[in-house]
Coordinates of C-alpha atoms in Angstrom, one line a residue:
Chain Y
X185 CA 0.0 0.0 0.0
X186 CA 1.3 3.3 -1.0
X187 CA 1.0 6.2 1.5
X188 CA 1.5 9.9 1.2
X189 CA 1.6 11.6 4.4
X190 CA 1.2 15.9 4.3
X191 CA 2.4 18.7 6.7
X192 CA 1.3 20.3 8.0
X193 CA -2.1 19.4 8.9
X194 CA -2.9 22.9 9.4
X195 CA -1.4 26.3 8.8
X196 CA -2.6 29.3 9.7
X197 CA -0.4 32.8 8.2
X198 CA -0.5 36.6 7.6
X199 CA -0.9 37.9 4.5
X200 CA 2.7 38.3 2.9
X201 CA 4.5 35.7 4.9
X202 CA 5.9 32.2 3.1
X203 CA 5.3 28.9 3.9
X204 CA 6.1 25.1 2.5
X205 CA 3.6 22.2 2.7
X206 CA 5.1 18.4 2.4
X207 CA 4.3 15.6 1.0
X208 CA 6.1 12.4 2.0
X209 CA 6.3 8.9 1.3
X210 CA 8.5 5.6 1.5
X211 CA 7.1 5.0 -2.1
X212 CA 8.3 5.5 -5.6
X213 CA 5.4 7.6 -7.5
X214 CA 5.8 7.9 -11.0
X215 CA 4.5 11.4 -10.8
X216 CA 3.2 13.6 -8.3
X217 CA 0.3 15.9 -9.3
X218 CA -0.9 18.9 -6.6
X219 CA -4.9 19.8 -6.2
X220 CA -6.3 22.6 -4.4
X221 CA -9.8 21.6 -3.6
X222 CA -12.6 24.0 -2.2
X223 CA -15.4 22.5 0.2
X224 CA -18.3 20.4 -1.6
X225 CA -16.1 20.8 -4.9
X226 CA -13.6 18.6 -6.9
X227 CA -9.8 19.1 -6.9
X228 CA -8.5 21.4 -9.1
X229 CA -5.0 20.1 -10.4
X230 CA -2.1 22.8 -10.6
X231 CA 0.8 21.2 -11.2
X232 CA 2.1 17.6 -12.5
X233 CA 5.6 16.8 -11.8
X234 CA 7.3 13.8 -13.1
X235 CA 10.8 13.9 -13.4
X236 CA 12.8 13.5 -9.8
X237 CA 14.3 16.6 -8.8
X238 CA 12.3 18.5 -10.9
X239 CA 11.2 22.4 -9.8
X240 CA 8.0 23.9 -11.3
X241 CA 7.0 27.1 -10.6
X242 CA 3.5 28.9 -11.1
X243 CA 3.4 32.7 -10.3
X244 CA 3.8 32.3 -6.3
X245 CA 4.0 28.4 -6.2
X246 CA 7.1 26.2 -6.8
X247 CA 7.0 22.8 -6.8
X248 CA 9.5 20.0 -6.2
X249 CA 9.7 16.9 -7.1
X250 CA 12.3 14.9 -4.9
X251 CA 15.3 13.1 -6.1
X252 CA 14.2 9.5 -5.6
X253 CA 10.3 10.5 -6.4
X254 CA 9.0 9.7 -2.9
X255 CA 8.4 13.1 -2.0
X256 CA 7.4 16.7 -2.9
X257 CA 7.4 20.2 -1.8
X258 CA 4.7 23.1 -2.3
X259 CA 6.1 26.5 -1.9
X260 CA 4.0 29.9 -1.8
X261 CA 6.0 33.3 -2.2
X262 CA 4.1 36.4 -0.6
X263 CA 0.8 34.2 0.6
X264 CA -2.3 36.2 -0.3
X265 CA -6.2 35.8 1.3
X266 CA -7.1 33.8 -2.1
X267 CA -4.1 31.3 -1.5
X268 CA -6.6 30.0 1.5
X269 CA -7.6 26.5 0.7
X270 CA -7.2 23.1 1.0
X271 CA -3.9 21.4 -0.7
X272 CA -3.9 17.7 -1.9
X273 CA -1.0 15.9 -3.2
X274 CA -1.5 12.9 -5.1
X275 CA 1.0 10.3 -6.3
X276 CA 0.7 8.0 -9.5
X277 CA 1.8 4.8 -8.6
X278 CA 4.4 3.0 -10.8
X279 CA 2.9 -0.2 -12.3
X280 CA -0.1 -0.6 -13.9
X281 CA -1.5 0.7 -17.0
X282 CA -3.5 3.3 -16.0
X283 CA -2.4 5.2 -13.3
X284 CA -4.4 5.7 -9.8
X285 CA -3.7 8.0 -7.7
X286 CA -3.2 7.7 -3.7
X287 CA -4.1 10.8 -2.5
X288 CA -2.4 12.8 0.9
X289 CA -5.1 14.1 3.7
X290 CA -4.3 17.6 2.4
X291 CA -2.9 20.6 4.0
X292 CA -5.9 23.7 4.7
X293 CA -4.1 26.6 4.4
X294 CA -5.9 29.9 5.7
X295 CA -4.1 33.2 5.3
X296 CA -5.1 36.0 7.0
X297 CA -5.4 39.7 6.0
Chain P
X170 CA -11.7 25.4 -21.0
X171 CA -12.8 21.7 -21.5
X172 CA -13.6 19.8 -18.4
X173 CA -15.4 16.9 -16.6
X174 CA -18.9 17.4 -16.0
X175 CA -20.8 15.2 -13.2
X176 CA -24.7 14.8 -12.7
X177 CA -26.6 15.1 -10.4
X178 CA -24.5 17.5 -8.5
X179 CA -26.6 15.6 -5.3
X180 CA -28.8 12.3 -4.7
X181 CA -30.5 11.7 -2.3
X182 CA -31.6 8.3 -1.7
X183 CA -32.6 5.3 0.4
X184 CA -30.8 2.6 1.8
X185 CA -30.8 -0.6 -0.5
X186 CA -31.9 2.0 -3.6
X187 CA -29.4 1.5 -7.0
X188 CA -28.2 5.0 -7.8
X189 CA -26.5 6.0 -11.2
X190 CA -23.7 8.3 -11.1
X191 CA -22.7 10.4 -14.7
X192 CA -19.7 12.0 -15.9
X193 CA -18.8 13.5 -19.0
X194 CA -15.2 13.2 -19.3
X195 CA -13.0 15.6 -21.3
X196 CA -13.7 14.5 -25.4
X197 CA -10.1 13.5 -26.1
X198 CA -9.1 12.0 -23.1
X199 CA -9.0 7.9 -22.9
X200 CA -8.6 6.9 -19.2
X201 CA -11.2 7.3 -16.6
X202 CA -12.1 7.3 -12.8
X203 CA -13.7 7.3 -10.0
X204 CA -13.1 8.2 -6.8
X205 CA -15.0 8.7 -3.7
X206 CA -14.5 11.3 -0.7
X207 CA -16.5 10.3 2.6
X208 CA -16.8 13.5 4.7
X209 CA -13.9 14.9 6.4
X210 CA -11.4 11.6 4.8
X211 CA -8.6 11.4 2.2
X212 CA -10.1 10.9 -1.6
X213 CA -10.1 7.2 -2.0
X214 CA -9.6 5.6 -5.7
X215 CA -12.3 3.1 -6.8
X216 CA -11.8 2.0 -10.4
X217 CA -10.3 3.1 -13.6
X218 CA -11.4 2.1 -17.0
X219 CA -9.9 1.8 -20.4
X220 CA -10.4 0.7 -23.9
X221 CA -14.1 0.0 -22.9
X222 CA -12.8 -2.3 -19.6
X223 CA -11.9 -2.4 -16.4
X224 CA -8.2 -1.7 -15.6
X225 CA -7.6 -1.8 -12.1
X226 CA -9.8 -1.6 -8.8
X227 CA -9.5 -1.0 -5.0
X228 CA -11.2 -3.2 -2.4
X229 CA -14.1 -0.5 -2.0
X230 CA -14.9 -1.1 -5.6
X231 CA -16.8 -4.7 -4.8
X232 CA -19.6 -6.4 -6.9
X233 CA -22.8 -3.3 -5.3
X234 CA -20.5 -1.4 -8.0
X235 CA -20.3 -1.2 -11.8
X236 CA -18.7 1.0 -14.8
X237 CA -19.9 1.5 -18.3
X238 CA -19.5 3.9 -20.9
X239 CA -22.7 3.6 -23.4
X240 CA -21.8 5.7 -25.2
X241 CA -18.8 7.9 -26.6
X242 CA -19.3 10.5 -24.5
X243 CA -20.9 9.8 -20.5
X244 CA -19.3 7.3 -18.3
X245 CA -21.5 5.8 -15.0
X246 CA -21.1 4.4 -12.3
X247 CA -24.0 2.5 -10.8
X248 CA -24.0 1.4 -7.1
X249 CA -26.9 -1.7 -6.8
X250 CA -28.1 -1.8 -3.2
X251 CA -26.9 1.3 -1.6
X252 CA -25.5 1.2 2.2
X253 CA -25.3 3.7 4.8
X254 CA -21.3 3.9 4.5
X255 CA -21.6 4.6 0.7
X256 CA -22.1 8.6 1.4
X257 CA -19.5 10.4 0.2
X258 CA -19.1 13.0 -2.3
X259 CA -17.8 11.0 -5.9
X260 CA -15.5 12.2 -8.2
X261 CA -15.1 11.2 -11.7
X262 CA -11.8 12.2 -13.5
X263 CA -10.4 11.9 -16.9
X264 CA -7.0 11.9 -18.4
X265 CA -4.8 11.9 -21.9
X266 CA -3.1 8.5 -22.9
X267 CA 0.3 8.1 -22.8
X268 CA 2.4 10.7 -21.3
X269 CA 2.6 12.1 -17.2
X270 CA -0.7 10.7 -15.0
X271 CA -2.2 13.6 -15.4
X272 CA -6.1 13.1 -14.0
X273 CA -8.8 16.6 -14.5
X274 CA -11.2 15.9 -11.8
X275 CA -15.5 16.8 -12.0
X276 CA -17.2 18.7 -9.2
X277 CA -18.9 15.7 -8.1
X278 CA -22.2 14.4 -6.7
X279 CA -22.7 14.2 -3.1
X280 CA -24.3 10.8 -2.5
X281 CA -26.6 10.7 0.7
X282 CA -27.6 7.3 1.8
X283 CA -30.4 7.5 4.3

């Protein structure tokens, strides 16, 4: 069974400040995708990363992938009042021909004016 | 701004009732899924389909649930003799062939069992 574990659970900021939420596992994920989901919606995907060690970034957001693909980081730059939200990361796993995903408990972000 | 489309957006229904969940995946896209969210827990994987079959399943997915795609375009799920424990909120997803994993996710329907 493969299992992503996030921190933190929880994370309460000011507007402006940075933070980093983490996604960990003792599995090999073929990629890693990041979600933002709202309440009563689906998640939204942001960002798909696939190669290890590989750094995306999207306005404020950078993502890592780690070097041996077990885990990943979600950086925000200058956290705004829209960042608020809840963050998934989902791994792919590595066998198989289509690809499940295994989903984290998510990180709820709240940022405060 | 293609993207998956789920109906009923909720169902309400009673306990040992069959229920049919829809989903319009994105046109192009080749792989499917579903996934189910009980309130407050992680988003669980249930099945994936491809070419028209089954390609993997979780333990959750047992014989109260079935896939099909009638048609080119919707994709169901149908739950037989609905339990209590089957509320959640379900999620179907679509992605490309070939290429990085990645899965576009509906809205979902909230699935009330009472």
């Amino acid at each position: 069974t493969q299992l992503l574990e996030q921190s933190p659970q929880f994370l309460s900021i000011q507007e402006g400040e940075n933070l980093t939420v983490y996604c960990n596992s003792s599995s090999v994920f073929s990629s890693l995708q990041w979600y933002r989901q709202e309440p009563g919606e689906g998640p939204v995907l942001l960002v798909t990363v696939v190669t290890g060690g590989e750094v995306k970034k999207l306005k404020r957001l950078t993502f890592q992938f780690g070097d041996a693909r077990k885990d990943s980081s979600l950086h925000i730059t200058a956290a705004q009042p829209g960042d608020t939200g809840l963050y998934l990361c989902a791994g792919a796993k590595t066998s198989g021909s289509a690809r499940q995903l295994t989903f984290g408990s998510g990180t709820q972000l709240t940022v405060l004016p | 701004e293609p993207e998956v489309t789920q109906t009923p957006s909720h169902q309400v229904t009673q306990m040992g009732q069959e229920v049919i969940l829809r989903c319009v995946p994105i046109s192009n896209h080749l792989y499917f899924y579903w996934y189910r969210q009980i309130l407050g827990q992680k988003v669980e994987f249930l099945v994936s389909f491809y070419n028209n079959e089954i390609s993997e399943k979780s333990e959750i997915f047992d014989d109260q649930f079935s896939v099909e795609r009638p048609d080119g375009s919707n994709f169901t799920l149908k739950i037989r003799s609905t339990k209590l424990e089957d509320s959640a909120m379900y999620f179907c997803a679509s992605g490309l062939a070939g290429g990085p994993e990645t899965q576009y996710f509906g809205p979902g329907t909230r699935l009330t069992v009472l």
